[in-house]
Amino acid sequence: MSSTAIMHGTLPILGESVSPLAMAVPARDDHDLLLRLKRREPDALTELYDRYGGMAYRLTLRMVRDEGVAQDLVQETFLRAWNRAAGFDAERGAPGPWLLAIARNRAIDYLRAEGRLSKNTFELNETEHPALFVEVPDGALSLDAARRVKRALERLGSQQREAIELAYFEGFSQSEIAHRMGQPLGTIKTWTRRAIQQMREALG
Amino acid sequence: MNCAELRPDYMLYAIGAIEEPERTEIRAHLDRNCETCTSGVREAMALTYSMGALVDGPEPPLELRSRVSGIAGMGARRASAVRMPAPKRSLLLARPVAAWQGLAVLAACLALAVVPTILWRRAVVEIEKRQAAAAAALADERQSAAQLRDELAKLEGSSSLRANPIISLELERGAPGEAVKHISIPNGVAAIVLALPSDLVRQASTADLRDSSGQTISSISPIPVGDSDAAGLTIDARLLPAGRYSLALRAGERVLAQFPFVVDRR
């Protein structure tokens, strides 16, 4: 009977660690990983990619709708993470939200430069208020939480969901959403606030 | 505006969709370290993360992993390969040139015509220097690209990486004889990740992988569970020829739950 054949979280393949259930990785592993990133250990960046690269790629692809561009932007995302890891608080930080925020900002930059997005949309700069990326509420980053939020999103009315998706995945401002959906700005605000409230309740 | 008035807009702020005046108001609260707003936006960011974390879509290509690994190994300069589209041309540039502007341009041209030859020569030398530096940089880039190609070729040459090395399956509880879940394992897959309810995993002391005869193929004890609500057990694919299996979670000798599944090979 082998005790090494089954493992939790990660598995070495060809000498490198692969972790397909990224959100199942214990928080303390993320902490160790961040410390290694701060020490600029090259393997740490690969491990960060193994945990969050798939997420970053799918989110970016959903936003830019071009595989080649998405790959370039994900590479740029990890380059930025590599260069800025030294300033990240490894004691309290959660790399997942931080990395996805970088990925989303890269995609928005691209959409804006391509002219698909107006300058009304602003970025929550991942370096401007670092406190926002640390001390994330317990359990808020789990796979279960993400599933609950996803289900809540799917249960929204079609117009509410469209408004939220236009904001998050397309990077539109509320005015742009109102214009696109042919609704008054006040209606869009009401829809999005109500939708957000339902999703927040799904997180408990 | 006070914190209560801003609360419904925290998430819109987190995703950048908010507009004035709420944007400035929330930013001001964050700038003065308002605990309520910082906490609220932080919570909203977790919500945002949840939205982004489970986006459906394909796995990234294997070559992307090599490209990201290359960032750390080869320096940031070569990894910066994103090509942003050129910004849209400003309408200001398309306006007709006014008459006085034309005269100014003509005057500038005349001034240039009388620039001393020595200055012109210096400019030429400077341009030649820059051209030489650019050529050296280009050669460096070509060499780097060749190295990247070689490394990629090595990776692609590995049979284990030609196919998707890992597949995952979310298990469901059931009796050992039941075929609740079915998984097809293509050639080249190195590992299977079995996702389990973390509450049960936390109660369990041992996980046993059993074949159809009930014999334990492999087990782990104790099961290392982190703070996450989800748990994943990764199994070497070589342990799973076609057949029926059950993953049993035990607390001591007591079986807490069984997760039957069927494997076939392609």
XYZ file of C-alpha atoms in Angstrom:
470
model
C 0.000 0.000 0.000
C 1.475 3.273 -1.015
C 0.995 6.443 0.948
C 2.505 8.655 -1.711
C 0.216 7.883 -4.616
C -2.573 10.076 -3.331
C -1.717 13.603 -2.424
C -3.543 16.752 -1.618
C -3.429 19.687 -3.930
C -0.288 19.327 -5.939
C 1.517 16.650 -7.858
C 5.035 16.800 -9.243
C 5.035 16.130 -12.970
C 8.325 16.195 -14.816
C 9.884 17.868 -11.813
C 7.378 20.697 -11.757
C 4.392 21.181 -9.536
C 0.958 21.235 -11.135
C -2.119 22.221 -9.199
C -5.291 22.040 -11.261
C -7.658 22.751 -8.402
C -6.233 26.146 -7.824
C -8.829 27.297 -5.365
C -8.407 24.136 -3.305
C -4.858 25.058 -2.440
C -4.630 25.854 1.254
C -4.057 29.463 2.168
C -0.794 28.657 3.924
C 0.579 27.302 0.630
C -0.255 30.632 -0.976
C 1.601 32.341 1.835
C 4.710 30.220 1.253
C 4.417 30.813 -2.456
C 4.288 34.568 -1.968
C 7.371 34.464 0.221
C 9.203 32.569 -2.509
C 8.018 35.061 -5.104
C 9.354 37.881 -2.986
C 12.684 36.074 -2.890
C 12.403 35.908 -6.696
C 12.678 32.154 -6.895
C 11.944 31.323 -10.557
C 9.991 28.157 -9.705
C 7.596 30.236 -7.631
C 6.358 32.079 -10.699
C 5.662 28.810 -12.495
C 3.803 27.558 -9.445
C 1.781 30.765 -9.310
C 0.887 30.173 -12.943
C -0.105 26.568 -12.232
C -2.486 27.767 -9.555
C -3.971 30.802 -11.211
C -2.897 30.808 -14.860
C -6.003 28.977 -16.066
C -8.290 31.399 -14.280
C -6.425 34.415 -15.584
C -6.454 33.038 -19.123
C -10.155 32.214 -19.196
C -11.102 35.587 -17.725
C -8.852 37.420 -20.185
C -10.089 35.372 -23.135
C -13.693 36.057 -22.159
C -12.902 39.772 -22.191
C -10.760 40.147 -25.320
C -12.146 37.186 -27.328
C -8.863 36.479 -29.058
C -6.659 33.576 -27.985
C -3.384 35.103 -29.145
C -4.071 38.412 -27.428
C -5.240 36.600 -24.291
C -1.974 34.659 -24.153
C 0.058 37.839 -24.525
C -1.956 39.585 -21.839
C -1.632 36.678 -19.405
C 2.111 36.695 -19.958
C 2.078 40.419 -19.244
C -0.009 39.766 -16.118
C 2.551 37.373 -14.687
C 5.388 39.672 -15.673
C 3.710 42.415 -13.666
C 3.137 40.067 -10.740
C 6.786 38.999 -10.861
C 7.987 42.579 -10.870
C 5.640 43.698 -8.105
C 5.672 40.709 -5.790
C 8.255 42.374 -3.565
C 5.708 44.979 -2.545
C 2.964 42.493 -1.758
C 2.201 41.692 1.860
C 2.875 37.972 1.996
C 1.753 37.776 5.619
C -1.806 38.759 4.868
C -2.132 38.858 1.119
C -4.274 36.720 -1.144
C -2.575 36.286 -4.510
C -5.696 35.106 -6.347
C -7.692 38.372 -6.225
C -4.518 40.340 -6.773
C -3.572 38.360 -9.857
C -7.067 38.393 -11.354
C -7.241 42.154 -10.762
C -4.000 42.550 -12.702
C -5.295 40.299 -15.492
C -8.550 42.196 -15.738
C -6.748 45.537 -15.757
C -4.469 44.319 -18.573
C -7.518 43.279 -20.590
C -9.260 46.602 -19.966
C -6.107 48.447 -21.033
C -6.106 46.447 -24.234
C -9.809 47.026 -24.939
C -9.367 50.724 -24.289
C -6.328 50.976 -26.573
C -8.227 49.099 -29.241
C -11.069 51.596 -28.984
C -13.641 49.066 -27.794
C -13.881 50.827 -24.472
C -14.311 54.456 -23.575
C -12.138 56.273 -21.078
C -15.091 56.449 -18.663
C -14.136 53.122 -17.204
C -11.457 53.374 -14.581
C -9.188 50.739 -13.103
C -8.909 49.924 -9.476
C -5.158 50.011 -9.551
C -3.741 47.013 -7.777
C -1.005 49.120 -6.224
C -3.029 52.172 -5.258
C -4.844 50.763 -2.244
C -2.920 47.628 -1.281
C -5.083 47.153 1.808
C -7.892 46.084 -0.493
C -5.944 43.018 -1.528
C -5.186 41.719 1.932
C -7.224 40.313 4.783
C -9.859 38.963 2.444
C -12.870 37.702 4.432
C -12.547 34.068 5.543
C -13.981 31.623 3.056
C -14.675 34.313 0.483
C -12.078 32.900 -1.888
C -13.076 29.272 -1.727
C -14.321 27.176 -4.583
C -17.649 26.810 -2.790
C -17.990 30.577 -2.510
C -17.209 31.018 -6.188
C -19.800 28.424 -7.099
C -22.410 30.114 -4.931
C -21.690 33.431 -6.603
C -21.801 31.841 -10.029
C -25.151 30.216 -9.270
C -26.468 33.526 -7.932
C -25.334 35.203 -11.143
C -27.102 32.564 -13.219
C -30.297 33.017 -11.224
C -30.461 36.757 -11.865
C -33.003 38.096 -14.297
C -31.625 38.256 -17.821
C -31.399 42.060 -17.855
C -29.784 42.256 -14.426
C -27.281 39.603 -15.429
C -26.532 41.350 -18.697
C -25.884 44.617 -16.864
C -23.470 42.942 -14.447
C -21.699 41.027 -17.205
C -21.311 44.132 -19.339
C -19.700 45.857 -16.384
C -17.412 43.046 -15.328
C -16.499 41.255 -18.534
C -16.782 44.077 -21.043
C -15.508 46.841 -18.773
C -18.415 49.173 -19.536
C -19.363 52.063 -17.287
C -22.929 52.418 -16.085
C -23.664 55.095 -18.689
C -22.358 52.861 -21.457
C -24.468 49.993 -20.176
C -27.525 52.254 -20.113
C -26.845 53.333 -23.686
C -26.219 49.814 -24.884
C -29.303 48.370 -23.196
C -31.506 51.336 -24.086
C -32.428 51.977 -20.468
C -32.249 55.081 -18.268
C -29.108 55.347 -16.155
C -31.193 55.197 -12.967
C -32.666 51.863 -14.034
C -29.215 50.438 -14.681
C -28.043 51.603 -11.273
C -31.029 49.959 -9.636
C -30.501 46.701 -11.524
C -26.818 46.489 -10.798
C -27.226 47.330 -7.118
C -29.964 44.753 -6.725
C -27.928 42.133 -8.586
C -24.893 42.824 -6.445
C -26.981 42.530 -3.306
C -28.218 39.091 -4.396
C -24.695 37.932 -5.158
C -23.462 39.257 -1.839
C -26.208 37.347 -0.053
C -25.093 34.223 -1.891
C -21.711 34.577 -0.222
C -23.456 34.622 3.155
C -21.766 61.074 1.065
C -21.601 58.791 4.057
C -20.550 55.146 4.107
C -24.107 53.826 4.195
C -24.963 55.721 1.017
C -21.870 54.385 -0.716
C -22.304 50.772 0.371
C -24.439 49.636 -2.626
C -21.701 50.849 -4.974
C -18.670 49.100 -3.495
C -18.675 46.355 -6.101
C -19.212 48.763 -8.978
C -16.168 50.558 -7.658
C -14.220 47.297 -7.431
C -14.921 46.492 -11.087
C -14.433 50.048 -12.303
C -17.962 50.561 -13.607
C -18.950 53.261 -11.142
C -19.353 56.867 -12.219
C -19.186 60.261 -10.623
C -19.854 61.468 -8.025
C -19.801 58.092 -6.250
C -16.371 57.213 -7.678
C -14.686 60.248 -6.161
C -16.573 59.823 -2.910
C -15.487 56.214 -2.415
C -11.927 57.005 -3.430
C -11.841 59.804 -0.860
C -13.052 57.411 1.833
C -10.348 54.913 0.871
C -7.693 57.614 0.770
C -8.451 58.565 4.356
C -8.391 54.888 5.378
C -12.098 54.743 6.146
C -12.442 51.313 7.764
C -16.040 50.787 6.682
C -15.401 51.520 3.026
C -12.071 49.677 2.901
C -13.718 46.623 4.404
C -16.719 46.945 2.081
C -14.667 47.315 -1.091
C -12.454 44.433 0.044
C -15.531 42.256 0.427
C -16.705 43.404 -2.987
C -13.358 42.417 -4.448
C -13.781 38.916 -3.078
C -17.133 38.825 -4.850
C -15.464 40.085 -7.997
C -12.820 37.415 -7.673
C -15.512 34.756 -7.415
C -17.038 36.028 -10.665
C -13.726 35.853 -12.460
C -12.506 32.603 -10.955
C -15.111 30.313 -12.477
C -15.369 31.714 -15.977
C -16.010 28.899 -18.421
C -13.527 28.454 -21.210
C -10.654 26.389 -22.546
C -7.457 25.586 -20.741
C -4.556 27.809 -21.765
C -2.145 26.255 -24.258
C 0.894 24.519 -22.766
C 3.246 26.943 -24.485
C 1.867 29.763 -22.343
C 3.233 28.043 -19.239
C 6.672 27.992 -20.851
C 6.370 31.656 -21.733
C 5.457 32.580 -18.156
C 8.247 30.415 -16.734
C 10.590 32.216 -19.098
C 9.795 35.533 -17.424
C 11.653 34.518 -14.295
C 14.409 32.657 -16.049
C 15.307 35.081 -18.777
C 14.560 38.507 -17.446
C 11.645 40.829 -17.790
C 12.682 42.685 -20.915
C 12.345 39.767 -23.295
C 9.098 38.647 -21.717
C 7.339 41.899 -22.382
C 5.741 40.784 -25.594
C 2.293 42.298 -25.421
C 1.454 44.297 -28.442
C -1.078 46.924 -27.514
C -2.953 48.295 -30.479
C -1.980 51.764 -31.527
C -4.210 54.394 -29.938
C -6.874 55.896 -32.140
C -5.666 58.948 -33.970
C -6.718 62.115 -32.252
C -9.283 64.221 -34.039
C -7.099 67.245 -33.326
C -4.517 65.957 -35.767
C -7.088 65.770 -38.526
C -7.977 69.432 -38.378
C -6.866 71.593 -41.315
C -3.640 73.498 -40.699
C -4.214 77.222 -40.199
C -2.358 79.725 -42.409
C -0.149 81.023 -39.595
C 0.762 77.464 -38.727
C 1.889 76.887 -42.310
C 4.095 79.980 -42.165
C 5.594 78.772 -38.905
C 6.439 75.435 -40.481
C 8.041 77.202 -43.480
C 10.141 79.352 -41.150
C 11.280 76.302 -39.274
C 12.318 74.649 -42.542
C 14.375 77.693 -43.513
C 16.035 77.656 -40.100
C 16.910 74.007 -40.550
C 18.442 74.742 -43.932
C 21.035 77.000 -42.355
C 21.989 74.677 -39.527
C 25.787 74.388 -39.523
C 27.156 71.305 -41.211
C 28.908 70.181 -38.075
C 25.626 69.877 -36.214
C 24.215 67.892 -39.072
C 27.232 65.614 -38.987
C 26.823 65.056 -35.253
C 23.209 64.140 -35.806
C 24.215 61.616 -38.444
C 26.769 60.060 -36.101
C 24.179 59.852 -33.349
C 21.708 58.166 -35.680
C 24.351 55.676 -36.748
C 25.088 54.886 -33.115
C 21.416 54.291 -32.437
C 21.107 52.102 -35.504
C 24.046 50.020 -34.328
C 22.542 49.686 -30.852
C 19.192 48.721 -32.345
C 20.857 46.113 -34.553
C 22.651 44.645 -31.525
C 19.398 44.559 -29.580
C 17.666 42.900 -32.497
C 20.376 40.256 -32.696
C 19.987 39.698 -28.962
C 16.240 39.308 -29.368
C 16.732 36.816 -32.188
C 19.096 34.779 -30.054
C 16.601 34.822 -27.190
C 13.803 33.779 -29.500
C 15.937 30.882 -30.722
C 16.558 29.812 -27.124
C 12.845 30.006 -26.383
C 12.082 27.965 -29.487
C 14.602 25.306 -28.416
C 13.140 25.118 -24.922
C 9.636 24.898 -26.286
C 10.701 22.161 -28.684
C 12.141 20.208 -25.742
C 8.907 20.583 -23.822
C 6.806 19.634 -26.799
C 9.035 16.630 -27.343
C 8.008 15.230 -24.005
C 5.235 12.696 -24.471
C 3.806 13.554 -21.053
C 3.227 17.118 -22.071
C 1.823 16.426 -25.500
C -1.532 15.560 -23.999
C -3.366 17.327 -21.232
C -1.454 15.950 -18.222
C -4.279 16.270 -15.733
C -8.004 15.801 -15.750
C -10.355 16.354 -12.872
C -13.586 14.829 -11.643
C -16.005 16.012 -9.009
C -17.100 12.940 -7.081
C -20.505 12.213 -5.607
C -21.408 9.948 -2.724
C -22.891 6.572 -3.401
C -22.783 2.890 -2.559
C -19.612 1.079 -3.684
C -21.437 -0.880 -6.417
C -23.019 2.160 -7.961
C -21.568 3.847 -11.004
C -22.336 7.389 -9.922
C -19.507 9.007 -11.836
C -17.787 7.981 -15.036
C -14.406 9.143 -16.245
C -12.610 8.474 -19.524
C -8.844 8.740 -19.279
C -7.075 9.413 -22.589
C -3.515 8.243 -23.145
C -0.928 10.681 -21.887
C -2.858 11.803 -18.824
C -0.565 11.730 -15.809
C -2.955 12.404 -12.977
C -6.591 12.528 -11.995
C -7.782 15.116 -9.519
C -10.768 14.040 -7.491
C -12.719 16.898 -5.927
C -14.449 16.092 -2.641
C -16.652 17.944 -0.159
C -14.192 19.496 2.241
C -16.424 19.108 5.299
C -16.202 15.338 4.962
C -12.494 15.419 4.220
C -11.930 17.407 7.395
C -13.747 14.765 9.463
C -11.828 11.930 7.844
C -8.517 10.579 9.027
C -7.813 8.339 6.031
C -8.674 8.197 2.340
C -8.642 4.757 0.717
C -8.751 4.112 -3.003
C -10.337 0.699 -3.514
C -10.890 -1.431 -6.598
C -14.075 -3.317 -7.478
C -13.160 -6.197 -5.195
C -12.893 -3.821 -2.263
C -9.118 -4.167 -2.033
C -7.277 -1.000 -1.121
C -4.974 0.124 -3.921
C -3.631 3.141 -2.134
C -4.359 5.246 0.896
C -3.229 8.344 2.660
C -3.343 9.129 6.352
C -3.652 11.716 7.704
C -5.259 13.690 4.902
C -3.610 17.103 4.708
C -6.439 19.624 4.523
C -5.829 23.339 4.453
C -8.053 26.265 5.257
C -9.871 26.073 1.946
C -13.489 24.915 1.738
C -12.644 22.661 -1.173
C -10.458 19.588 -1.173
C -8.754 17.811 -4.017
C -6.995 14.471 -4.024
C -4.597 13.864 -6.862
C -4.091 10.300 -8.017
C -1.400 8.906 -10.255
C -3.264 7.885 -13.429
C -1.178 4.720 -13.679
C -3.011 3.385 -10.627
C -6.310 3.474 -12.478
C -6.684 0.928 -15.273
C -10.224 0.552 -16.648
C -12.615 -0.648 -13.976
C -14.790 0.302 -11.040
C -13.365 2.086 -8.026
C -14.443 3.680 -4.829
C -12.765 6.344 -2.777
C -13.581 5.813 0.879
C -13.161 8.438 3.563
C -12.639 6.922 7.011
C -12.533 8.288 10.531
C -10.603 5.532 12.237
C -12.342 2.318 11.221
C -15.669 4.024 10.566
C -16.378 4.722 6.903
C -17.785 8.233 6.606
C -18.586 8.189 2.920
C -17.844 6.330 -0.272
C -17.446 7.891 -3.695
C -17.779 5.263 -6.432
C -16.601 5.946 -9.967
C -15.930 4.064 -13.176
C -12.823 4.467 -15.300
C -12.403 3.592 -18.919
C -9.326 4.018 -21.060
C -9.090 5.497 -24.532
